[in-house]
XYZ file of C-alpha atoms in Angstrom:
577
model
C -0.042 -0.028 -0.061
C 2.821 2.395 0.747
C 4.384 1.737 -2.715
C 0.992 2.552 -4.236
C 0.682 5.895 -2.454
C 4.403 6.675 -3.284
C 3.748 5.984 -6.957
C 0.662 8.173 -6.790
C 2.519 10.943 -5.326
C 5.172 10.769 -7.874
C 2.554 10.730 -10.684
C 1.074 13.998 -9.337
C 4.589 15.601 -9.068
C 5.495 14.542 -12.599
C 2.103 15.890 -13.777
C 2.713 19.233 -12.005
C 6.179 19.564 -13.389
C 4.867 18.850 -16.804
C 2.162 21.422 -16.417
C 4.605 24.140 -15.121
C 7.065 23.461 -17.924
C 4.242 23.970 -20.416
C 3.382 27.432 -19.148
C 4.339 30.605 -21.130
C 6.040 31.814 -17.844
C 8.561 29.035 -18.078
C 8.835 28.956 -21.818
C 9.696 32.673 -21.950
C 12.058 32.464 -18.892
C 13.993 29.584 -20.630
C 14.196 31.455 -23.904
C 15.560 34.565 -22.335
C 18.294 32.643 -20.480
C 19.099 30.864 -23.716
C 19.196 34.025 -25.874
C 21.142 36.391 -23.557
C 24.202 35.112 -21.723
C 25.690 35.385 -19.273
C 23.180 37.951 -18.040
C 20.242 39.955 -19.385
C 22.453 42.903 -20.001
C 23.670 40.972 -23.148
C 20.201 41.948 -24.565
C 19.894 45.663 -23.411
C 23.406 46.867 -22.647
C 21.668 49.306 -20.274
C 23.599 48.272 -17.125
C 22.052 48.985 -13.715
C 18.710 50.088 -14.900
C 14.950 49.166 -15.075
C 15.420 47.757 -18.631
C 17.103 44.723 -17.196
C 15.381 44.278 -13.877
C 11.774 44.524 -15.164
C 12.503 41.210 -16.929
C 14.370 39.866 -13.891
C 11.357 40.886 -11.722
C 9.100 38.765 -13.999
C 11.320 35.889 -13.658
C 11.428 36.247 -9.892
C 7.552 35.489 -10.069
C 8.329 32.358 -12.159
C 11.162 31.272 -9.602
C 8.676 31.783 -6.710
C 6.395 29.196 -8.390
C 8.891 26.921 -10.179
C 11.976 27.096 -7.917
C 14.586 25.999 -10.549
C 18.066 26.809 -9.532
C 19.106 28.316 -12.987
C 16.497 31.049 -12.625
C 17.885 32.305 -9.251
C 21.507 31.887 -10.656
C 20.701 33.940 -13.656
C 19.019 36.773 -11.614
C 21.867 36.868 -9.147
C 24.543 36.874 -11.921
C 23.133 40.122 -13.243
C 22.932 41.903 -9.986
C 26.374 40.697 -8.897
C 27.863 42.563 -11.853
C 27.065 45.800 -10.063
C 26.923 44.945 -6.251
C 30.323 44.002 -4.707
C 30.617 41.686 -1.615
C 30.246 44.603 0.724
C 26.950 45.768 -0.828
C 28.259 48.784 -2.715
C 26.595 49.536 -6.112
C 29.117 50.583 -8.808
C 26.657 52.890 -10.534
C 25.520 56.469 -10.318
C 21.853 56.776 -9.314
C 20.519 59.695 -11.369
C 16.994 58.509 -12.247
C 14.105 56.457 -10.740
C 14.882 54.003 -13.615
C 18.121 53.172 -11.628
C 16.078 52.629 -8.384
C 14.230 49.701 -9.825
C 17.051 47.115 -9.491
C 16.457 47.500 -5.707
C 13.431 45.240 -5.962
C 15.571 42.517 -7.214
C 18.125 43.173 -4.350
C 15.346 42.523 -1.969
C 14.260 39.398 -3.721
C 17.928 38.079 -3.593
C 18.216 39.096 0.091
C 14.971 37.001 0.812
C 16.228 34.053 -1.231
C 19.917 33.838 -0.158
C 20.102 35.884 3.104
C 23.163 37.564 1.866
C 23.633 40.875 3.741
C 25.119 42.698 0.648
C 21.821 42.767 -1.053
C 20.110 44.337 1.935
C 23.044 46.823 2.106
C 22.565 47.729 -1.583
C 18.734 48.077 -1.085
C 19.338 50.363 1.956
C 21.645 52.509 -0.189
C 18.924 53.058 -2.742
C 16.248 53.685 -0.110
C 18.422 56.370 1.405
C 18.780 58.094 -1.885
C 14.951 58.810 -1.903
C 13.881 58.750 1.904
C 14.934 60.403 5.036
C 16.907 63.612 6.057
C 19.998 62.401 4.156
C 18.150 61.865 0.831
C 19.759 63.827 -2.000
C 17.551 62.893 -4.856
C 15.891 65.961 -6.465
C 12.208 66.850 -5.804
C 9.700 69.467 -6.871
C 8.912 72.248 -4.514
C 6.006 70.141 -3.185
C 8.196 67.193 -2.536
C 7.520 65.020 -5.610
C 10.516 63.033 -7.021
C 11.838 63.837 -10.407
C 11.714 61.085 -12.803
C 15.242 61.836 -13.936
C 17.894 64.278 -12.789
C 19.020 65.206 -16.321
C 16.504 66.742 -18.837
C 13.491 65.854 -16.676
C 13.619 68.737 -14.221
C 10.388 68.861 -11.975
C 8.753 66.081 -14.029
C 6.814 63.246 -12.518
C 5.794 60.297 -14.848
C 3.639 57.340 -14.176
C 6.483 55.170 -15.274
C 8.392 56.280 -12.210
C 5.786 55.106 -9.828
C 6.582 51.546 -10.760
C 10.323 52.155 -10.868
C 10.599 53.290 -7.332
C 7.596 52.819 -5.053
C 6.932 49.040 -4.880
C 10.597 48.704 -3.902
C 10.181 51.234 -1.111
C 6.879 49.696 0.068
C 8.563 46.241 0.206
C 11.621 47.643 1.864
C 9.405 49.301 4.516
C 7.531 46.133 5.070
C 10.614 43.909 5.452
C 12.551 46.267 7.807
C 9.673 47.958 9.658
C 10.492 51.280 7.881
C 7.366 53.428 7.978
C 9.108 56.356 6.240
C 9.716 54.229 3.138
C 6.160 52.956 3.039
C 4.759 56.568 3.603
C 6.934 57.778 0.816
C 5.648 55.170 -1.537
C 2.061 55.714 -0.608
C 2.183 59.621 -0.795
C 3.894 59.843 -4.021
C 1.672 57.284 -5.637
C -1.427 59.088 -4.336
C -0.132 62.431 -5.614
C 0.034 61.043 -9.115
C -3.577 59.702 -8.900
C -4.993 62.815 -7.474
C -3.132 64.999 -10.125
C -3.620 62.933 -13.289
C -6.813 60.879 -12.799
C -9.736 61.758 -15.125
C -12.942 60.981 -13.339
C -15.059 61.138 -16.596
C -13.065 58.232 -18.319
C -11.679 56.555 -15.124
C -8.232 56.670 -16.762
C -5.081 58.399 -15.819
C -2.756 60.683 -17.896
C 0.828 60.116 -18.387
C 2.904 62.919 -16.665
C 2.788 66.001 -14.680
C 5.308 68.929 -14.145
C 5.409 71.718 -11.525
C 6.857 74.055 -14.035
C 4.411 73.697 -17.187
C 5.983 76.747 -18.881
C 9.186 74.618 -19.537
C 7.393 71.806 -21.434
C 5.347 71.935 -24.526
C 3.260 68.794 -23.622
C 2.137 70.311 -20.292
C -1.218 72.111 -19.767
C -0.327 75.667 -18.751
C -2.706 75.531 -15.786
C -2.500 72.028 -14.356
C 0.883 70.905 -15.534
C -0.702 67.630 -16.736
C -0.014 65.877 -20.041
C -3.098 65.211 -22.260
C -3.106 61.562 -23.164
C -3.591 58.108 -21.596
C -0.599 56.063 -22.877
C -1.287 52.277 -22.505
C 2.077 51.347 -20.816
C 2.260 54.334 -18.577
C -1.094 53.452 -17.089
C 0.050 49.874 -16.988
C 3.133 50.778 -14.896
C 0.856 52.681 -12.556
C -1.678 49.825 -12.172
C 1.112 47.367 -11.426
C 2.575 49.807 -8.859
C -0.736 50.151 -7.174
C -1.262 46.368 -6.628
C 2.439 45.726 -5.707
C 2.333 48.546 -3.110
C -0.916 47.435 -1.552
C 0.723 44.087 -0.832
C 2.953 45.738 1.705
C 0.999 48.665 3.163
C -0.579 47.718 6.575
C -4.237 47.455 6.904
C -4.137 50.225 9.536
C -2.269 52.677 7.376
C -4.349 55.849 7.210
C -4.122 56.140 3.529
C -4.561 52.484 2.543
C -8.174 53.122 1.816
C -7.217 55.790 -0.750
C -4.992 53.433 -2.625
C -7.966 51.023 -2.831
C -10.166 53.746 -4.084
C -7.662 54.715 -6.782
C -7.418 50.951 -7.811
C -11.204 50.560 -7.941
C -11.768 53.763 -10.065
C -9.034 52.861 -12.497
C -10.266 49.229 -12.891
C -13.587 50.667 -14.156
C -11.758 52.697 -16.901
C -9.782 49.543 -17.952
C -12.773 47.391 -18.171
C -14.723 50.179 -20.178
C -11.951 50.667 -22.772
C -11.056 47.074 -23.471
C -11.446 46.119 -27.215
C -14.335 43.628 -27.334
C -12.868 41.754 -30.245
C -9.336 41.246 -29.286
C -9.505 41.504 -25.619
C -6.564 44.027 -25.645
C -6.192 47.784 -25.214
C -5.019 50.439 -27.627
C -1.736 52.333 -27.540
C -3.583 55.580 -26.715
C -6.270 53.873 -24.487
C -9.385 56.048 -25.005
C -8.843 56.956 -28.636
C -9.512 53.540 -30.195
C -9.780 53.411 -33.984
C -10.746 57.193 -34.122
C -7.030 57.930 -33.904
C -5.183 57.204 -37.157
C -2.414 54.591 -36.662
C -3.660 53.751 -33.117
C -2.899 50.049 -32.538
C -3.604 47.257 -30.093
C -0.531 47.271 -27.690
C 0.458 44.356 -25.749
C 2.741 45.641 -22.942
C 0.144 47.828 -21.484
C -2.518 45.147 -22.018
C -0.441 42.585 -20.129
C 0.170 44.948 -17.276
C -3.552 45.513 -17.060
C -4.046 41.753 -16.871
C -1.504 41.282 -14.177
C -2.847 44.219 -12.156
C -6.568 43.210 -12.265
C -5.813 39.526 -11.607
C -3.621 40.353 -8.682
C -6.439 42.657 -7.310
C -9.033 39.987 -7.835
C -6.804 37.364 -6.056
C -6.358 39.661 -3.087
C -10.199 40.656 -2.934
C -9.548 44.212 -3.644
C -11.858 44.216 -6.626
C -14.782 41.926 -7.614
C -14.139 38.733 -9.326
C -17.639 38.741 -10.725
C -17.106 42.176 -12.288
C -13.618 41.836 -13.680
C -12.577 38.194 -14.092
C -14.092 38.052 -17.679
C -12.091 41.128 -18.627
C -8.957 39.476 -17.356
C -9.580 36.205 -19.146
C -10.358 38.011 -22.452
C -7.137 40.004 -22.020
C -5.206 37.010 -21.435
C -6.610 35.181 -24.469
C -5.778 38.338 -26.588
C -2.211 38.289 -25.219
C -1.717 34.616 -26.219
C -2.836 35.415 -29.644
C 0.104 37.829 -29.971
C 2.800 35.187 -28.964
C 4.589 33.917 -31.927
C 7.527 31.543 -32.483
C 11.074 33.100 -33.363
C 13.645 31.597 -35.661
C 15.060 29.658 -32.738
C 11.872 27.733 -32.098
C 11.246 29.612 -28.865
C 8.503 32.180 -28.085
C 8.416 35.785 -28.938
C 5.952 38.616 -28.081
C 4.585 40.960 -30.813
C 3.144 44.327 -31.148
C 4.172 46.401 -28.159
C 5.256 50.095 -28.019
C 8.967 50.840 -28.160
C 10.594 53.027 -25.535
C 9.218 56.577 -25.472
C 8.785 59.557 -23.063
C 5.756 61.781 -22.604
C 4.255 63.190 -25.880
C 2.529 66.340 -26.643
C -0.453 64.875 -28.494
C -2.254 61.650 -29.204
C -0.880 61.639 -32.712
C 2.679 61.677 -31.462
C 2.070 58.502 -29.560
C 1.531 56.579 -32.830
C 4.109 58.279 -35.120
C 5.943 56.043 -37.395
C 8.909 55.836 -35.000
C 6.543 54.612 -32.273
C 4.642 51.964 -34.214
C 4.755 48.461 -32.595
C 7.827 46.308 -32.275
C 8.433 42.668 -31.539
C 10.944 40.889 -29.318
C 13.370 39.472 -30.099
C 14.092 40.930 -33.476
C 17.091 39.902 -35.797
C 18.705 43.320 -35.876
C 18.521 46.609 -34.154
C 17.370 47.598 -30.607
C 15.982 44.813 -28.452
C 13.242 46.341 -26.389
C 12.606 44.671 -23.111
C 9.160 45.909 -22.241
C 7.354 43.143 -24.097
C 9.089 40.409 -22.289
C 8.571 42.019 -18.872
C 4.953 42.536 -19.324
C 4.186 39.088 -20.712
C 6.006 37.453 -17.801
C 4.067 39.397 -15.287
C 0.721 38.639 -16.979
C 1.599 34.985 -17.309
C 2.641 34.719 -13.637
C -0.676 35.955 -12.521
C -2.602 33.863 -14.817
C -0.857 30.614 -14.816
C 0.166 30.173 -11.163
C -2.838 30.011 -8.790
C -0.649 29.212 -5.836
C 3.009 28.936 -5.031
C 4.482 25.614 -4.320
C 7.763 24.804 -2.809
C 9.346 21.237 -2.880
C 10.248 21.227 0.740
C 9.584 23.243 3.951
C 11.990 23.728 6.813
C 9.876 23.109 9.928
C 12.645 24.229 12.315
C 16.241 25.241 12.177
C 18.194 25.794 15.443
C 21.831 26.637 16.466
C 22.788 25.679 20.046
C 26.123 27.111 21.439
C 28.192 24.559 23.557
C 31.766 24.902 24.770
C 33.803 24.929 21.769
C 31.295 23.985 19.188
C 27.815 24.845 17.747
C 25.164 22.202 17.149
C 22.870 22.803 14.251
C 19.569 21.000 14.139
C 16.911 21.169 11.322
C 13.731 19.426 10.424
C 11.914 19.409 7.120
C 8.235 18.786 6.592
C 8.438 16.903 3.219
C 11.737 15.437 1.720
C 10.162 14.076 -1.543
C 12.789 14.794 -4.187
C 15.484 16.022 -1.786
C 18.890 14.468 -2.428
C 20.976 15.997 0.223
C 21.578 18.935 2.642
C 24.738 21.218 2.566
C 25.639 22.986 5.749
C 26.979 26.422 4.908
C 29.006 28.893 7.075
C 29.932 32.503 6.758
C 31.993 35.025 8.857
C 30.296 38.076 7.428
C 26.769 36.891 6.394
C 27.661 37.319 2.601
C 30.152 34.666 1.380
C 29.160 31.195 2.501
C 31.276 28.096 2.330
C 30.034 24.542 2.525
C 31.430 22.819 5.593
C 29.436 19.555 5.462
C 27.021 17.424 3.625
C 24.202 15.189 4.922
C 22.367 12.865 2.694
C 18.559 13.006 2.947
C 17.281 9.729 4.556
C 13.558 10.346 4.810
C 13.594 10.705 8.637
C 13.315 14.548 8.111
C 15.333 15.413 11.245
C 19.160 16.070 11.162
C 21.981 17.367 13.345
C 25.445 18.757 12.559
C 28.218 19.857 14.942
C 30.645 22.556 13.992
C 33.816 22.139 15.997
C 35.655 24.987 14.214
C 34.215 28.309 15.750
C 36.875 31.028 15.992
C 35.173 34.329 15.286
C 32.929 36.476 17.567
C 29.969 36.107 15.051
C 29.259 33.306 12.695
C 26.395 32.793 10.251
C 24.783 29.421 9.128
C 22.300 28.280 6.601
C 21.152 24.940 5.216
C 21.095 24.421 1.414
C 18.644 21.709 0.488
C 19.554 20.118 -2.905
C 16.929 18.203 -4.929
C 17.528 15.253 -7.204
C 17.279 17.397 -10.239
C 19.965 19.725 -8.654
C 17.576 22.630 -7.922
C 18.113 23.940 -4.590
C 16.711 26.402 -1.841
C 17.905 27.794 1.440
C 16.814 27.758 5.026
C 16.706 31.091 6.861
C 20.181 32.395 8.016
C 20.996 32.090 11.729
C 23.759 33.986 13.399
C 25.656 33.256 16.612
C 27.411 35.736 18.685
C 26.787 35.749 22.551
C 23.909 34.406 24.465
C 21.307 36.705 25.656
C 22.303 39.575 23.486
C 20.646 41.202 20.477
C 17.309 39.548 20.957
C 14.852 39.723 17.930
C 11.848 38.115 16.488
C 10.760 38.228 12.924
C 8.600 36.400 10.375
C 9.879 35.022 7.014
C 8.693 35.071 4.348
C 6.813 38.040 4.778
C 4.425 38.208 2.688
C 3.540 34.629 3.518
C 3.119 32.130 0.687
C 1.706 28.685 0.561
C 0.250 29.068 4.095
C 3.632 28.526 5.743
C 5.643 31.071 7.805
C 8.792 30.773 9.782
C 9.024 32.507 13.154
C 12.806 33.281 13.610
C 13.848 33.804 17.217
C 17.299 35.162 18.030
C 18.665 34.924 21.566
C 15.109 34.644 23.124
C 14.863 33.590 26.776
C 14.229 29.888 27.433
C 10.662 29.120 28.333
C 7.198 28.230 26.974
C 5.636 30.349 24.349
C 2.299 30.651 22.572
C 1.588 31.981 19.154
C -1.580 33.483 17.692
C -2.334 34.473 14.187
C -4.911 37.277 14.262
C -6.759 38.842 11.329
C -7.002 42.567 10.929
C -10.565 42.330 12.165
C -9.424 40.685 15.499
C -10.298 36.940 14.624
C -7.866 34.335 15.789
C -7.174 32.022 12.717
C -4.456 29.829 14.071
C -2.708 29.046 17.387
C 0.411 26.979 18.370
C 2.871 26.682 21.336
C 6.359 25.478 21.788
C 9.182 25.467 24.242
C 12.710 27.013 23.748
C 15.711 25.629 25.569
C 19.084 27.109 25.610
C 19.445 27.363 21.891
C 20.729 30.731 20.650
C 18.701 30.885 17.503
C 15.530 29.141 16.706
C 13.246 28.835 13.585
C 9.660 27.442 14.249
C 7.420 26.804 11.255
C 3.619 27.458 11.436
C 1.092 26.326 8.833
C -2.032 28.432 8.363
C -5.336 26.748 7.587
C -6.351 26.492 3.927
C -9.312 28.752 4.646
C -7.214 31.790 5.465
C -7.722 34.402 2.706
C -5.232 36.998 1.382
C -4.702 40.144 3.577
C -3.048 41.632 6.626
C -2.722 39.573 9.855
C -0.763 39.943 13.096
C 1.442 37.308 14.731
C 1.356 37.525 18.571
C 4.207 35.887 20.445
C 3.514 35.583 24.188
C 5.946 34.288 26.715
C 6.222 34.491 30.626
C 7.479 38.138 30.684
C 6.823 39.432 27.113
C 4.315 39.802 24.338
C 5.644 40.606 20.869
C 3.407 41.574 17.835
C 4.333 41.452 14.240
C 2.354 42.457 11.202
C 2.315 39.899 8.391
C 0.900 39.775 4.834
C -0.666 36.553 3.555
C -0.547 36.187 -0.255
């Protein structure tokens, strides 16, 4: 009977793997890695800039659902061209376009635990936020899109380049100033550029309209609704909302903006193709206007994400999303290498002075890839985002670490870890670092199916040392445990939740230098309902990770983790995706 169930489980795993390999998310990711080596910059030659990381961010979504090692390595190889082991970024940050790689630094920090990625992200955060921020702003505090040639200009594009990064940074590191900056800048754009007659949003604004021919002399607003600009803004809205606490005083304003703009997107969808026009509200009345796939894909991602989180009505918008996704798939072709290509998206452009200028000959649709000339990244990025929202209904990980502890003894440190499911796991590598960045494998343990393992490190000769466990599957894919650090007992106490946002219903409670004793944990909804409880004991371990699995009925949204011990109560906000 055991053999039967094992075979059945393997059948479903094989079926799942086949299904994932047959998605456009995976097909495009594999094609990108094949076409542009050793990093994505071989496609764009843009260096440290959004042109590269909008594609990497799309691949992050794929890795979260199909955790193949080659995806993580490819993303990491690009960032490592510009971030040294100390976390310094070897680039000048002179536009919001150069802030966008920060979102990939945060992703790598979450996946690897390497401190250099947090350091790099903090450097970018400090450019925009806080008393030491040096990035230029308008007289009313709005960030310039670029520091050269874009004086006093705010563009919807910039909302996506900077503010999901700031919101996520704020959520990860309890930085309210970063979250507030993201919220305030994004809401200013909405309040300034939203058209309540069409429920659409214009492309750009300037505080000095006399300087720019495209600007209305009174409002400073541009006149047109460009598909991709509104797409950037919609994606920024839903990605920021993932990280803004339920109690934030302006969260309701973000939800109102999302709801209103969703109405406009639905109303201006082309009924035949399911897509949206380059100048969204002009349709065929504008000569040379065309159905544009990058903005369309961004609308699909934003609306589907909003539906998944309960921010807009599935009954109202799901048909819009499904029609858009069908239309996008009709625009996927096959390139000469036999791999997929995406057709008919707008090339790169800035704000234009008229609707006719958005559809000039030089701005007619392009494909990616093309045999010669400029390779535009926007089509790849958008189709990856739409595909990730439409093809992956839930994230799955091949193994979960139930616990990981480090116990300090005289002259050595005992590491212990437990996994919930070892199906497909070949072995574990014990890795050690003296700085939290560069890790060396110091031991290997074969997976035996017992799920609980110990390892003793007898070579401890620094004041602080870091450990992590690398689990390696039979197919050579891998993933990491949280990082634990050892210094001295009973110093530097901390508690945090990882990952946050929570995926797959599993969260890890990481406890550093917490007093020994009995503890209870409650997960409480924003409305005050207790959705899960557990308890555990801590001995004299210096660092401990405890896993908690949420009930399947728990919906997306903001929750609170309450840890209660004999002499303390600790509350942490968490987001469940």
